[in-house]
Short mmCIF file of C-alpha atoms in Angstrom, two decimals:
data_model
loop_
_atom_site.label_atom_id
_atom_site.label_comp_id
_atom_site.label_asym_id
_atom_site.label_seq_id
_atom_site.Cartn_x
_atom_site.Cartn_y
_atom_site.Cartn_z
CA MET A 1 88.48 111.75 65.00
CA LYS A 2 91.91 110.32 65.75
CA MET A 3 94.58 112.85 66.73
CA PRO A 4 97.80 112.65 64.64
CA ALA A 5 100.68 111.12 66.59
CA SER A 6 102.70 114.32 66.21
CA ASP A 7 99.93 116.31 67.95
CA ILE A 8 99.65 114.03 70.98
CA PRO A 9 101.33 115.79 73.92
CA ALA A 10 104.21 113.88 75.52
CA LEU A 11 103.51 112.57 79.01
CA PHE A 12 106.89 113.69 80.34
CA ASP A 13 108.86 116.90 79.86
CA ARG A 14 112.20 115.33 78.92
CA THR A 15 113.99 118.70 78.71
CA THR A 16 113.20 119.41 82.35
CA LEU A 17 114.11 115.83 83.26
CA ALA A 18 117.56 116.24 81.67
CA ALA A 19 118.14 119.50 83.54
CA ARG A 20 117.25 117.90 86.86
CA ARG A 21 119.42 114.87 86.19
CA ALA A 22 122.34 117.20 85.53
CA ARG A 23 121.94 118.49 89.11
CA ALA A 24 121.52 115.05 90.70
CA GLN A 25 123.79 114.24 93.63
CA ASP A 26 125.78 111.02 93.40
CA GLU A 27 125.27 110.09 97.06
CA ALA A 28 121.48 110.23 96.57
CA LEU A 29 121.38 107.59 93.80
CA PHE A 30 120.71 104.68 96.15
CA LEU A 31 117.93 103.34 93.90
CA HIS A 32 120.42 102.88 91.09
CA ARG A 33 122.88 101.14 93.40
CA ALA A 34 120.10 98.83 94.62
CA ALA A 35 119.29 98.13 90.96
CA VAL A 36 122.96 97.33 90.31
CA ASP A 37 122.78 94.66 93.02
CA GLU A 38 119.62 93.20 91.49
CA VAL A 39 121.14 93.10 88.01
CA GLN A 40 124.32 91.44 89.24
CA ASP A 41 122.30 88.90 91.23
CA ARG A 42 120.19 87.96 88.20
CA LEU A 43 123.16 87.75 85.87
CA SER A 44 124.92 85.44 88.33
CA MET A 45 122.09 82.95 87.80
CA VAL A 46 122.45 82.97 84.02
CA LYS A 47 124.96 80.32 82.97
CA ARG A 48 126.44 82.38 80.19
CA GLU A 49 129.34 84.74 79.66
CA PHE A 50 128.29 88.00 78.02
CA THR A 51 130.96 89.50 75.80
CA ALA A 52 129.13 92.41 74.13
CA PRO A 53 126.94 94.13 76.76
CA ALA A 54 125.28 97.55 76.64
CA VAL A 55 123.74 99.62 79.44
CA VAL A 56 121.04 102.25 78.88
CA THR A 57 121.33 104.71 81.76
CA PRO A 58 121.10 108.41 82.64
CA PHE A 59 123.84 107.95 85.25
CA PRO A 60 126.97 106.37 83.74
CA GLN A 61 128.96 107.15 86.89
CA VAL A 62 126.93 104.44 88.67
CA TRP A 63 126.67 101.86 85.88
CA GLY A 64 129.82 102.44 83.87
CA GLU A 65 132.01 99.87 85.65
CA ILE A 66 129.40 97.19 86.31
CA LEU A 67 129.91 95.24 83.08
CA PRO A 68 133.47 95.35 81.72
CA GLY A 69 133.59 96.70 78.18
CA ALA A 70 129.89 97.62 78.15
CA ARG A 71 128.66 100.31 75.76
CA ILE A 72 127.02 103.04 77.86
CA VAL A 73 124.02 104.64 76.15
CA ALA A 74 121.84 107.55 77.28
CA ASP A 75 118.12 106.83 77.64
CA ASP A 76 117.15 109.16 74.81
CA GLU A 77 113.91 108.67 72.90
CA VAL A 78 116.05 107.14 70.12
CA LEU A 79 118.71 104.90 71.65
CA ALA A 80 122.22 104.95 70.21
CA LEU A 81 122.27 101.17 69.75
CA GLN A 82 123.16 99.32 66.57
CA PRO A 83 120.97 96.37 65.49
CA GLY A 84 122.12 92.84 66.32
CA VAL A 85 125.35 93.86 68.07
CA HIS A 86 124.86 93.03 71.76
CA ASP A 87 124.32 89.78 73.64
CA LEU A 88 123.11 91.67 76.73
CA VAL A 89 121.27 94.98 77.12
CA VAL A 90 120.52 96.42 80.56
CA HIS A 91 117.93 99.22 80.69
CA ALA A 92 118.79 100.80 84.02
CA VAL A 93 116.12 102.59 86.10
CA ALA A 94 114.94 104.85 83.29
CA LEU A 95 111.99 103.11 81.63
CA HIS A 96 109.47 104.77 83.95
CA TRP A 97 110.44 108.16 82.45
CA ALA A 98 110.04 107.04 78.82
CA ASN A 99 107.25 108.61 76.76
CA ASP A 100 107.25 105.39 74.70
CA PRO A 101 108.31 102.49 76.95
CA VAL A 102 107.36 99.85 74.37
CA GLY A 103 109.49 101.67 71.82
CA GLN A 104 112.42 101.61 74.24
CA LEU A 105 112.10 97.85 74.68
CA ILE A 106 111.74 97.29 70.93
CA GLN A 107 114.93 99.25 70.32
CA CYS A 108 116.71 97.15 72.94
CA ARG A 109 115.41 93.92 71.38
CA ARG A 110 116.61 95.00 67.94
CA ALA A 111 120.05 95.70 69.39
CA LEU A 112 120.32 92.13 70.66
CA LYS A 113 121.91 89.25 68.85
CA SER A 114 119.82 86.12 68.48
CA ASP A 115 119.19 84.61 71.94
CA GLY A 116 120.49 87.79 73.61
CA LEU A 117 119.20 88.91 77.00
CA LEU A 118 117.37 92.12 77.90
CA LEU A 119 117.28 93.01 81.59
CA ALA A 120 115.29 96.15 82.44
CA VAL A 121 114.86 97.65 85.90
CA CYS A 122 112.40 100.47 86.52
CA LEU A 123 110.15 101.92 89.20
CA GLY A 124 106.71 100.33 89.48
CA GLY A 125 103.23 101.23 90.58
CA GLU A 126 103.70 100.97 94.35
CA THR A 127 106.49 103.56 94.31
CA LEU A 128 105.74 106.48 96.66
CA HIS A 129 102.16 105.33 97.17
CA GLU A 130 102.26 107.00 100.60
CA LEU A 131 103.25 110.36 99.14
CA ARG A 132 100.70 110.06 96.36
CA ALA A 133 97.92 109.39 98.87
CA VAL A 134 98.68 112.24 101.27
CA LEU A 135 99.33 114.83 98.58
CA GLY A 136 96.09 113.93 96.84
CA GLN A 137 94.05 114.15 100.03
CA ALA A 138 95.76 117.34 101.18
CA GLU A 139 95.27 119.12 97.86
CA ALA A 140 91.63 118.07 97.66
CA GLU A 141 90.99 119.37 101.17
CA VAL A 142 92.86 122.66 100.76
CA THR A 143 92.11 123.61 97.14
CA GLY A 144 89.09 121.48 96.27
CA GLY A 145 90.86 119.83 93.32
CA LEU A 146 93.72 117.63 92.19
CA SER A 147 96.74 118.28 89.97
CA PRO A 148 99.23 115.85 88.38
CA ARG A 149 102.04 115.39 90.90
CA ILE A 150 103.46 111.87 90.75
CA ALA A 151 104.03 110.08 87.47
CA PRO A 152 101.80 107.08 86.73
CA MET A 153 103.96 103.96 86.96
CA GLY A 154 103.15 100.58 85.52
CA GLU A 155 101.97 97.62 87.57
CA ILE A 156 104.08 94.49 87.35
CA ARG A 157 101.55 92.62 85.18
CA ASP A 158 101.32 95.49 82.67
CA LEU A 159 105.09 95.92 82.52
CA GLY A 160 105.56 92.20 81.95
CA ALA A 161 103.13 92.40 79.03
CA LEU A 162 105.32 95.09 77.44
CA LEU A 163 108.06 92.47 76.97
CA GLN A 164 105.74 90.40 74.79
CA ARG A 165 104.59 93.47 72.86
CA ALA A 166 108.23 94.24 72.17
CA GLY A 167 108.71 90.78 70.64
CA LEU A 168 110.82 89.27 73.43
CA ALA A 169 110.68 85.59 74.29
CA LEU A 170 110.50 83.90 77.71
CA PRO A 171 109.35 87.09 79.49
CA VAL A 172 109.62 87.30 83.28
CA ALA A 173 108.64 90.17 85.58
CA ASP A 174 109.20 90.36 89.33
CA ASN A 175 109.62 93.11 91.87
CA VAL A 176 111.64 94.13 94.91
CA ALA A 177 110.09 96.47 97.47
CA LEU A 178 112.49 98.91 99.12
CA THR A 179 111.55 101.08 102.08
CA ALA A 180 113.37 104.25 103.09
CA GLU A 181 112.76 106.37 106.19
CA TYR A 182 112.80 110.15 106.38
CA ARG A 183 112.74 112.72 109.16
CA ASP A 184 109.84 114.60 107.60
CA LEU A 185 108.17 115.42 104.28
CA ILE A 186 110.73 118.11 103.45
CA HIS A 187 113.54 115.58 103.88
CA LEU A 188 111.78 113.18 101.47
CA MET A 189 111.18 115.88 98.87
CA ARG A 190 114.80 117.00 99.03
CA ASP A 191 116.00 113.43 98.54
CA LEU A 192 113.74 112.97 95.51
CA ARG A 193 115.13 116.20 94.06
CA ALA A 194 118.70 115.04 94.69
CA MET A 195 118.06 111.78 92.82
CA ALA A 196 116.21 113.55 89.96
CA GLU A 197 112.96 111.70 90.60
CA THR A 198 110.66 114.70 91.04
CA ASN A 199 107.62 115.65 88.98
CA VAL A 200 108.35 116.24 85.27
CA LEU A 201 104.86 115.54 83.95
CA SER A 202 104.11 117.80 81.02
CA SER A 203 100.75 118.63 82.60
CA ARG A 204 102.20 119.51 86.03
CA LEU A 205 101.39 122.82 87.70
CA LYS A 206 103.71 125.57 86.51
CA HIS A 207 103.24 127.73 89.62
CA PRO A 208 104.25 127.10 93.26
CA THR A 209 101.95 124.96 95.38
CA ARG A 210 100.31 126.62 98.35
CA ARG A 211 102.18 126.05 101.61
CA ALA A 212 98.98 124.88 103.25
CA VAL A 213 98.88 121.85 100.93
CA PHE A 214 102.31 120.67 102.08
CA ASP A 215 101.52 121.41 105.73
CA ARG A 216 98.38 119.27 105.52
CA ALA A 217 100.21 116.53 103.58
CA SER A 218 102.95 116.47 106.23
CA ALA A 219 100.38 115.99 108.97
CA LEU A 220 98.60 113.22 107.05
CA TYR A 221 101.91 111.47 106.34
CA ALA A 222 102.88 111.49 110.02
CA GLN A 223 99.40 110.27 110.97
CA ASN A 224 99.23 107.37 108.53
CA TYR A 225 102.75 106.29 107.56
CA ALA A 226 105.04 107.01 110.51
CA THR A 227 107.25 104.36 112.11
CA SER A 228 107.30 103.74 115.86
CA ASP A 229 110.13 106.27 116.24
CA GLY A 230 108.37 108.96 114.25
CA LYS A 231 110.15 108.56 110.88
CA LEU A 232 108.16 108.65 107.64
CA ARG A 233 108.15 105.51 105.46
CA ALA A 234 108.53 105.78 101.69
CA THR A 235 108.18 102.78 99.38
CA PHE A 236 110.15 102.30 96.17
CA ASP A 237 108.96 99.45 93.95
CA LEU A 238 111.77 98.12 91.74
CA ILE A 239 110.39 96.10 88.83
CA CYS A 240 112.82 93.71 87.14
CA LEU A 241 111.99 92.61 83.58
CA THR A 242 113.86 89.93 81.65
CA GLY A 243 113.30 88.71 78.12
CA TRP A 244 115.29 87.08 75.35
CA SER A 245 115.71 87.86 71.70
CA PRO A 246 113.90 85.02 69.89
CA ASP A 247 115.99 82.04 68.77
CA GLU A 248 115.16 78.55 67.47
CA SER A 249 117.11 76.97 70.35
CA GLN A 250 114.75 78.36 72.99
CA PRO A 251 112.07 76.14 74.59
CA LYS A 252 108.61 76.56 73.11
CA PRO A 253 105.16 75.71 74.50
CA LEU A 254 103.66 72.45 73.29
CA ARG A 255 100.74 72.50 70.88
CA SER A 256 97.39 72.31 72.66
CA GLY A 257 96.17 68.70 72.88
CA SER A 258 99.59 67.16 72.26
CA ALA A 259 100.08 65.76 75.78
CA GLN A 260 100.92 62.04 75.96
CA ALA A 261 99.65 61.50 79.52
CA ARG A 262 96.62 62.60 81.49
CA LEU A 263 97.11 65.04 84.38
CA ALA A 264 94.70 63.03 86.55
CA GLU A 265 96.95 59.96 86.24
CA ALA A 266 100.03 61.96 87.20
CA LEU A 267 98.22 63.29 90.28
CA GLY A 268 96.75 59.90 91.19
CA THR A 269 93.18 61.12 91.19
CA ASN A 270 89.97 60.58 89.26
CA GLU A 271 88.93 62.88 86.43
CA THR A 272 85.33 64.07 86.50
CA LYS A 273 83.41 66.14 83.99
CA LEU A 274 82.15 69.59 84.91
CA SER A 275 78.40 69.97 85.07
CA ASP A 276 76.76 71.84 82.20
#
């Protein structure tokens, strides 16, 4: 029996997320500033002047001055975007916290004018893989079980497919791996708290974790992911998604079988049949 959509529990506790974002420290938002650089770099390669941009972001203090005249919109479940108004929408490091990421992209696509550009940056599947591994092993050893601690994040192939599901044309997905170094596990956890990227899974434990779990995780982290000078490495996987609102002027794939020349001739080789 299929559960009604209204009865399906949300993956993320957005109320808790909003409260933690309200306490975020500006100097800790280095992921957003790295994303700003990526967005500016990609826009510099697009030979077009955007006159009606919008930015979807939880941190307007970082993104507010990036695109002159841009409409700044909170990453709520329902985005405050009007249909067909913008020639550029940037979804800024928030998609990985969306309970309905496809819905977010669809709303962005609807807000675009014909042949408008969507550029979304979010955290991908390799983010904090070191922390995920050591916490999982430590909890299994100490308590004999596992609890939800780090949000599942999409792999680049899956996130790229979301662009097509949202009805965007010419989809492209690529990633940038960033590595930060920390004195110890406590330093890493404090930094994640300061940037509002800690656990807000709806199914997370609602009681404090035993100290022994963190002690064991700290030892495993130092054993497996320490640099030569004893710092702990932490990976952040920035996924960059680009897609265009469909327009008749855009290039389209040729119909299958419509080629006017054989590939073998272009490569200067002989064409042979495959064996049955």
